[in-house]
JSON list of C-alpha atoms in Angstrom, two decimals:
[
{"chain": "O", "resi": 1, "resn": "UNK", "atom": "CA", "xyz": [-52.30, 128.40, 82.70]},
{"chain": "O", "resi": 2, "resn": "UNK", "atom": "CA", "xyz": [-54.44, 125.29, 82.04]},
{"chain": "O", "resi": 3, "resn": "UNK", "atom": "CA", "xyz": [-54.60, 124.79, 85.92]},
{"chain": "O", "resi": 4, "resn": "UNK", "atom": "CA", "xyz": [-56.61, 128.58, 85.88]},
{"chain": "O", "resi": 5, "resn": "UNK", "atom": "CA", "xyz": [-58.36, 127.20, 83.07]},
{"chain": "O", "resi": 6, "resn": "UNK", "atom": "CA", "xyz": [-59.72, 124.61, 84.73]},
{"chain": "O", "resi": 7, "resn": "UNK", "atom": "CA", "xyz": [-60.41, 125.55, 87.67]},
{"chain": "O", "resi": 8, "resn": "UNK", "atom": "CA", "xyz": [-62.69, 128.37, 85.99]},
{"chain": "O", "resi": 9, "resn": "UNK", "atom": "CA", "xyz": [-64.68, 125.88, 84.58]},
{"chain": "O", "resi": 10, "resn": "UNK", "atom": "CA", "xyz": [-64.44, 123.73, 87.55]},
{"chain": "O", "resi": 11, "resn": "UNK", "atom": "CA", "xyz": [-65.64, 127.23, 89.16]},
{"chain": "O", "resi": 12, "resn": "UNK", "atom": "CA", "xyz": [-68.51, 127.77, 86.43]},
{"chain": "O", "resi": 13, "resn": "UNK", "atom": "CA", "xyz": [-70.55, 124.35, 87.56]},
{"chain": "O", "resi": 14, "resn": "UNK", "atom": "CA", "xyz": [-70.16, 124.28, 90.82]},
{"chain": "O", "resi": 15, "resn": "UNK", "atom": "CA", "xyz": [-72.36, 127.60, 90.33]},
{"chain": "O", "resi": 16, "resn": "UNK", "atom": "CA", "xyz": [-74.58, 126.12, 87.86]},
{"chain": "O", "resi": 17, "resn": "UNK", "atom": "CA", "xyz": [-75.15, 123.06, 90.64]},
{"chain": "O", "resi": 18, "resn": "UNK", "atom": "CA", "xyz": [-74.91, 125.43, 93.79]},
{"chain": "O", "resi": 19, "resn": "UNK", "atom": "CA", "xyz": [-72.47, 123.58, 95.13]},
{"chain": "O", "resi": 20, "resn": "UNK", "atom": "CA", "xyz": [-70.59, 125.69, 97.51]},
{"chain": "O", "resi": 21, "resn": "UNK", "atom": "CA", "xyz": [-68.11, 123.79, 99.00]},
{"chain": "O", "resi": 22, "resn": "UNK", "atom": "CA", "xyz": [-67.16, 123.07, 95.85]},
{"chain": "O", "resi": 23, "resn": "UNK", "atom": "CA", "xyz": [-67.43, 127.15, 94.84]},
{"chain": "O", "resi": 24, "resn": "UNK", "atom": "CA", "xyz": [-65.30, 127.86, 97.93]},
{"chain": "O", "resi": 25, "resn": "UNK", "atom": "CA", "xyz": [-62.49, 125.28, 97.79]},
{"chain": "O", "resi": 26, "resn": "UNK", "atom": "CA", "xyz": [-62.29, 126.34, 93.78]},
{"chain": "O", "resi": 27, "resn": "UNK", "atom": "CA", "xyz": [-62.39, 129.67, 95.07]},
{"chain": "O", "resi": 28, "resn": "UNK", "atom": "CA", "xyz": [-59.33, 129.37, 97.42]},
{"chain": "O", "resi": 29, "resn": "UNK", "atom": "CA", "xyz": [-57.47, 127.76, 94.29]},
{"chain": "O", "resi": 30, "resn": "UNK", "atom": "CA", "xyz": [-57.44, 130.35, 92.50]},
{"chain": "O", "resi": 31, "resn": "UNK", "atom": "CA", "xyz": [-56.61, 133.07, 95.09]},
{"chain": "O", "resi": 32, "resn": "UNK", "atom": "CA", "xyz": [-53.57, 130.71, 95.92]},
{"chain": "O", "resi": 33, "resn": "UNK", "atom": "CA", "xyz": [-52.88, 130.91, 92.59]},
{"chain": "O", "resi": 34, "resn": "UNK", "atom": "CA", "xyz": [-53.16, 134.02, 91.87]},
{"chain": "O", "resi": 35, "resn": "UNK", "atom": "CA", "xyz": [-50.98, 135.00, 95.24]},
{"chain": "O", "resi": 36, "resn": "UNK", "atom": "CA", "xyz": [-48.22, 133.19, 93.43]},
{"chain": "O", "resi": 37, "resn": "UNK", "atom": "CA", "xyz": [-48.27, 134.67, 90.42]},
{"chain": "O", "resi": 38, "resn": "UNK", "atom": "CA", "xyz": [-48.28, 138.35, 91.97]},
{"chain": "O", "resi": 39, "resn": "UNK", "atom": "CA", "xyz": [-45.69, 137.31, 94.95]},
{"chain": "O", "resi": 40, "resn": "UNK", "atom": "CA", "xyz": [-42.95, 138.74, 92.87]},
{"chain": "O", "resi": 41, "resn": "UNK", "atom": "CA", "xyz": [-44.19, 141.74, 91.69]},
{"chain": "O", "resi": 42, "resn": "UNK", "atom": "CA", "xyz": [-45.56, 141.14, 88.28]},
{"chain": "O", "resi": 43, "resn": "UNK", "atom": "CA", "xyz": [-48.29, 138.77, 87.15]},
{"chain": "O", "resi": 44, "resn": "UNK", "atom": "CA", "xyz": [-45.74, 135.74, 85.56]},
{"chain": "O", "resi": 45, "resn": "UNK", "atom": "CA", "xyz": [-47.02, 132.42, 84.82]},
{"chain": "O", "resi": 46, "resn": "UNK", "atom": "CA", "xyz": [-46.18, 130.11, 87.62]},
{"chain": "O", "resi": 47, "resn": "UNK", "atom": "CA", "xyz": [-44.88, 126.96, 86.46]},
{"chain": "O", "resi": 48, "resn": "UNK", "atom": "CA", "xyz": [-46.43, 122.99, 86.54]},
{"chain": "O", "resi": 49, "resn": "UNK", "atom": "CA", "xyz": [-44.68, 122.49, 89.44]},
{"chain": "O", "resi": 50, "resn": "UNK", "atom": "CA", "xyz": [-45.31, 125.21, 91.40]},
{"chain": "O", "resi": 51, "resn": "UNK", "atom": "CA", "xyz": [-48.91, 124.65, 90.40]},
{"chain": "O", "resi": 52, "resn": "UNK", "atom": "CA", "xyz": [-48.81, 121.05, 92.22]},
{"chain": "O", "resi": 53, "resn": "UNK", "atom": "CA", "xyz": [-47.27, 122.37, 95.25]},
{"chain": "O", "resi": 54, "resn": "UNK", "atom": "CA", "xyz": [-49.78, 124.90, 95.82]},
{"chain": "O", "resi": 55, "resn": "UNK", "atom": "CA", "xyz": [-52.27, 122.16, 95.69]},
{"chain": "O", "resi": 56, "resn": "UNK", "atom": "CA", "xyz": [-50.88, 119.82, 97.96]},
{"chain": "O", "resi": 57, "resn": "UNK", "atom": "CA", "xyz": [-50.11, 122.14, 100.61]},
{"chain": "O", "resi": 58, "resn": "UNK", "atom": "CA", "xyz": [-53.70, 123.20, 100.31]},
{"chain": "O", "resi": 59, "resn": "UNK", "atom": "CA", "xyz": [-54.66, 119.31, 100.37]},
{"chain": "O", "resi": 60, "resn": "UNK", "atom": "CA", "xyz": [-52.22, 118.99, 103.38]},
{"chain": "O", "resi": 61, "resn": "UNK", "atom": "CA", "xyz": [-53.68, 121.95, 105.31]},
{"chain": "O", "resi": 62, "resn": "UNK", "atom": "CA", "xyz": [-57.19, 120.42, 104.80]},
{"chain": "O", "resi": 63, "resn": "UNK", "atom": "CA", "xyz": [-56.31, 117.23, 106.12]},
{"chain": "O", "resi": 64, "resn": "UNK", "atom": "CA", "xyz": [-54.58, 118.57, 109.14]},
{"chain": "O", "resi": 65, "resn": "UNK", "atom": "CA", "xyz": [-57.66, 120.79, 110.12]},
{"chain": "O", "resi": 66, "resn": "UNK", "atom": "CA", "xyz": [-59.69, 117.70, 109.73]},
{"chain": "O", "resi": 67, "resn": "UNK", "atom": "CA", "xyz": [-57.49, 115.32, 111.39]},
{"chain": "O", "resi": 68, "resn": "UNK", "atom": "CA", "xyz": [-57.31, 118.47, 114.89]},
{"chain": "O", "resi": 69, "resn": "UNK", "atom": "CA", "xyz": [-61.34, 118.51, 114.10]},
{"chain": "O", "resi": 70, "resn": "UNK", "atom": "CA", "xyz": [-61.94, 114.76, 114.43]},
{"chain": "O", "resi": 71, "resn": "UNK", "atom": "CA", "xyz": [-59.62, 114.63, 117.88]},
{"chain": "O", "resi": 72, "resn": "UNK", "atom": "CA", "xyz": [-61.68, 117.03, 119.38]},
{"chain": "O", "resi": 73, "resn": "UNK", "atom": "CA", "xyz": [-65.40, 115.57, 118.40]},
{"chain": "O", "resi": 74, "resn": "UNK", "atom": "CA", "xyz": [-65.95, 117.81, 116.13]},
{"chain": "O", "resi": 75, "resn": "UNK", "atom": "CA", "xyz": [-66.98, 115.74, 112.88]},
{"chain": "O", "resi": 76, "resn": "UNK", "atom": "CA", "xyz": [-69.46, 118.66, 111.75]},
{"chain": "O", "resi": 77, "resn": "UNK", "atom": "CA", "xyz": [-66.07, 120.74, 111.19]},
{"chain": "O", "resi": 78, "resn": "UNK", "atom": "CA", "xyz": [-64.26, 118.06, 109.93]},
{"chain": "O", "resi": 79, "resn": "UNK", "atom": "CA", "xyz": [-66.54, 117.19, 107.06]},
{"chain": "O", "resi": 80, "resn": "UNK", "atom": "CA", "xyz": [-66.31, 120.31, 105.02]},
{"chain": "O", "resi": 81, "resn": "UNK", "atom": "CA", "xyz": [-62.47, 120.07, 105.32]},
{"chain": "O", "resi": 82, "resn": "UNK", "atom": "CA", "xyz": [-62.39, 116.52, 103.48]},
{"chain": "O", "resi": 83, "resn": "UNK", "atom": "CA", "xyz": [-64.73, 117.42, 101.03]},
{"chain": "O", "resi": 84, "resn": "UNK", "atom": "CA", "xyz": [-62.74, 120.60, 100.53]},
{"chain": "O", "resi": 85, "resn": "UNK", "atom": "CA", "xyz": [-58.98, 118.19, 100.05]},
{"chain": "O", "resi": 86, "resn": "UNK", "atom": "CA", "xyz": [-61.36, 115.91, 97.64]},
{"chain": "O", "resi": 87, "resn": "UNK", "atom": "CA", "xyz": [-62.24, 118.48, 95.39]},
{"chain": "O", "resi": 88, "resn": "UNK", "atom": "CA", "xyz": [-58.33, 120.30, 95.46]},
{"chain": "O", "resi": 89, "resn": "UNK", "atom": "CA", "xyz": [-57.31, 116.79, 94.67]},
{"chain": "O", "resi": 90, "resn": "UNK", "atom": "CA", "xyz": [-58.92, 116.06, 91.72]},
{"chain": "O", "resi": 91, "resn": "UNK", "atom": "CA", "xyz": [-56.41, 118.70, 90.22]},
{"chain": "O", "resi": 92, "resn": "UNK", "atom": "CA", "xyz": [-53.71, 116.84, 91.43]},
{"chain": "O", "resi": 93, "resn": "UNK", "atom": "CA", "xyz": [-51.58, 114.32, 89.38]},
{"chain": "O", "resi": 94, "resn": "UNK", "atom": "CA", "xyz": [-52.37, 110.85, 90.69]},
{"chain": "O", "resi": 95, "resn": "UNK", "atom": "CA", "xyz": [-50.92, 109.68, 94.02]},
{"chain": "O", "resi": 96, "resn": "UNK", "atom": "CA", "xyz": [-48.70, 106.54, 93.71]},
{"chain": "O", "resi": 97, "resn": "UNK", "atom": "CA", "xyz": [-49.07, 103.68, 95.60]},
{"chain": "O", "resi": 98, "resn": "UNK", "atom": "CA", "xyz": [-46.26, 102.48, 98.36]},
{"chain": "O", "resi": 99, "resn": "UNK", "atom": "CA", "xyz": [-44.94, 100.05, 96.06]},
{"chain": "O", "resi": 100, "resn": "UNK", "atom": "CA", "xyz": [-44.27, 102.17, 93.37]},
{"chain": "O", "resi": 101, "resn": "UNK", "atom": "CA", "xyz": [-42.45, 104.57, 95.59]},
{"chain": "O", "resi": 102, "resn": "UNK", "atom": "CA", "xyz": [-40.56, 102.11, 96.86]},
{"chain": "O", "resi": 103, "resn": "UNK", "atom": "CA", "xyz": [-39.05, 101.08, 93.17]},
{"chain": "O", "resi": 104, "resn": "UNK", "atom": "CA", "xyz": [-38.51, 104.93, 92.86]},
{"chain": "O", "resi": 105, "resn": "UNK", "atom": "CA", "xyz": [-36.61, 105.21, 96.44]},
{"chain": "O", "resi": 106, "resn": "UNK", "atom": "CA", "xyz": [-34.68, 101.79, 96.03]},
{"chain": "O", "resi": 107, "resn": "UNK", "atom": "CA", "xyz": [-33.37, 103.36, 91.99]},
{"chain": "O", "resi": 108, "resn": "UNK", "atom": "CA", "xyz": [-32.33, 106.29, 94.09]},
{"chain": "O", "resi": 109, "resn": "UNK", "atom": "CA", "xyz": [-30.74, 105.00, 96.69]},
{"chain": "O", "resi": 110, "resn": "UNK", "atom": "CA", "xyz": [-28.81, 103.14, 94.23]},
{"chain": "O", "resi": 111, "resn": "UNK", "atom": "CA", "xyz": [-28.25, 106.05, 92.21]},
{"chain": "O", "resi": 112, "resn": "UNK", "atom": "CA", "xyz": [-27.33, 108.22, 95.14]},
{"chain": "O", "resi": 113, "resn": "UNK", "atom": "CA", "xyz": [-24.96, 105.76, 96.60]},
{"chain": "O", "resi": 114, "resn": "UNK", "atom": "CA", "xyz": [-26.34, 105.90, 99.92]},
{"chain": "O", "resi": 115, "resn": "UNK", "atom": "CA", "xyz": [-25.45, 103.53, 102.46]},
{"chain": "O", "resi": 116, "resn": "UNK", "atom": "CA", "xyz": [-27.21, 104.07, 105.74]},
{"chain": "O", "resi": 117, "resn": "UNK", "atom": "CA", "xyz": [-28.89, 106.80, 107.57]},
{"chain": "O", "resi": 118, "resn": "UNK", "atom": "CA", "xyz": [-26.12, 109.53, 107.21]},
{"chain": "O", "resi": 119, "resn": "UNK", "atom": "CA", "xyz": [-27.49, 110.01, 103.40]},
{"chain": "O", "resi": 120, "resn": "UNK", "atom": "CA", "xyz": [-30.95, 110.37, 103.81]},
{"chain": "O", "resi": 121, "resn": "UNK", "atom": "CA", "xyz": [-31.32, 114.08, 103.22]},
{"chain": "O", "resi": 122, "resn": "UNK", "atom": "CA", "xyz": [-29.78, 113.10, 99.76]},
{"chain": "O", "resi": 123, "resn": "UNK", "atom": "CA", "xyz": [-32.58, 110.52, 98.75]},
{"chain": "O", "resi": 124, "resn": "UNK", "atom": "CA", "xyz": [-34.78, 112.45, 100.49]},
{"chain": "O", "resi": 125, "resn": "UNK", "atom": "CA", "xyz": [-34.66, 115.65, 98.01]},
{"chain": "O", "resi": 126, "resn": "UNK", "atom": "CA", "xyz": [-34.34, 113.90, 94.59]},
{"chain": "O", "resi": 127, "resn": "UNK", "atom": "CA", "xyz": [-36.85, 111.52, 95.66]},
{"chain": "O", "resi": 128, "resn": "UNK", "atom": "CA", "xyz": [-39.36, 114.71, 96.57]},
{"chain": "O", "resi": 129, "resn": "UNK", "atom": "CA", "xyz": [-38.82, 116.34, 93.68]},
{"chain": "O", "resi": 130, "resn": "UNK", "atom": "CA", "xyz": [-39.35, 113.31, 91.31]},
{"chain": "O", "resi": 131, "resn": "UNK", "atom": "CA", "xyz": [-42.23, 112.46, 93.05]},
{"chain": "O", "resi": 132, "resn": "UNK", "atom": "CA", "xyz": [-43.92, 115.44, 93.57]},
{"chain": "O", "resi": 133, "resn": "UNK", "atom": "CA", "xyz": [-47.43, 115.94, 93.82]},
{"chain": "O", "resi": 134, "resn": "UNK", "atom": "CA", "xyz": [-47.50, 111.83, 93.76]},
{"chain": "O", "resi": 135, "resn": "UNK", "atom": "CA", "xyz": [-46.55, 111.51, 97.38]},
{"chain": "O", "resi": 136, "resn": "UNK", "atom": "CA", "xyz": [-46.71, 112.96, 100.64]},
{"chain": "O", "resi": 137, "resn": "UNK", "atom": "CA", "xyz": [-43.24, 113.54, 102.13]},
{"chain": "O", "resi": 138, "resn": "UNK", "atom": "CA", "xyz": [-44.43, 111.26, 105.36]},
{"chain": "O", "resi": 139, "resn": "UNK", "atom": "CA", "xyz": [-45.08, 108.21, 103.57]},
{"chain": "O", "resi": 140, "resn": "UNK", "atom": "CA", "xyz": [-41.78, 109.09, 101.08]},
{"chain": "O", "resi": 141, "resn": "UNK", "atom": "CA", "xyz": [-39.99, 109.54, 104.58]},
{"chain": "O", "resi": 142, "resn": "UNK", "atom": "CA", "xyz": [-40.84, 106.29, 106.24]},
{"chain": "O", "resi": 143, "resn": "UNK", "atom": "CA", "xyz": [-39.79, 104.47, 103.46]},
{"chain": "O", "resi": 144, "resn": "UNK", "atom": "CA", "xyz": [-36.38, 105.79, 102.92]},
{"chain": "O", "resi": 145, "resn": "UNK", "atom": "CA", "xyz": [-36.23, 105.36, 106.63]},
{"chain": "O", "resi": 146, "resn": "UNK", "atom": "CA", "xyz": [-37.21, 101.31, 106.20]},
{"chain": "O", "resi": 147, "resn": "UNK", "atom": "CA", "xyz": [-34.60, 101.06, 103.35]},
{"chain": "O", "resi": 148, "resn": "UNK", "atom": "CA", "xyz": [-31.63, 102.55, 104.71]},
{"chain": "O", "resi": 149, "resn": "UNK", "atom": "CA", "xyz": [-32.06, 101.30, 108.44]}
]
């Protein structure tokens, strides 16, 4: 609930300031949010988790429009989608950098006992799901791929 919480208040001065990129991307939070809560019938909390996933898909979704904006010329499109995966993110735990997933994939592939390409779908999930929120599943990806080639 403190993600709801926030994002009200996140909500509250972005109206004060008339900010309405922020208003709309705050806006689309919350429906998200409350989309999950109602998915199964009745209006449950939704857990931590479930709370970062929401976000980075949201982020991710952002950054892809942008990305398909930019290829075609179209930077007045693609501005509003950054600023839009700038403000989701500040919700967002913060994102690792490459070294410190690497010390996280190299413990797991330790863990794991994986010894070459055959066990990457085993890293691959317990690394996601320790790391998630923290890391996009590309750059998780390429390094498991660099460590177990």
């Amino acid at each position: 609930m403190s993600l709801q919480v926030n994002v009200m208040a996140a909500m509250k001065t972005a109206m004060k300031e008339k900010n309405q990129t922020a208003l709309a991307s705050l806006r689309a939070v919350k429906a998200e949010i409350l989309l999950a809560q109602t998915a199964s019938g009745s209006k449950e909390e939704i857990s931590e988790d479930q709370e970062i996933k929401i976000l980075s898909k949201m982020v991710k979704q952002r950054k892809d429009s942008a990305a398909i904006f930019l290829e075609q010329n179209r930077k007045d499109l693609a501005e509003p989608e950054l600023e839009q995966a700038e403000i989701i993110s500040q919700f967002l735990p913060e994102a690792l950098s490459e070294a410190e997933i690497e010390k996280v994939v190299e413990a797991t592939i330790v863990k794991v006992g994986a010894a070459g390409m055959k066990d990457m779908g085993k890293v691959m999930g317990v690394v996601s799901s320790q790391l998630a929120g923290q890391a996009d599943g590309k750059t998780i990806s390429m390094i498991v791929k660099a460590k177990l080639a």
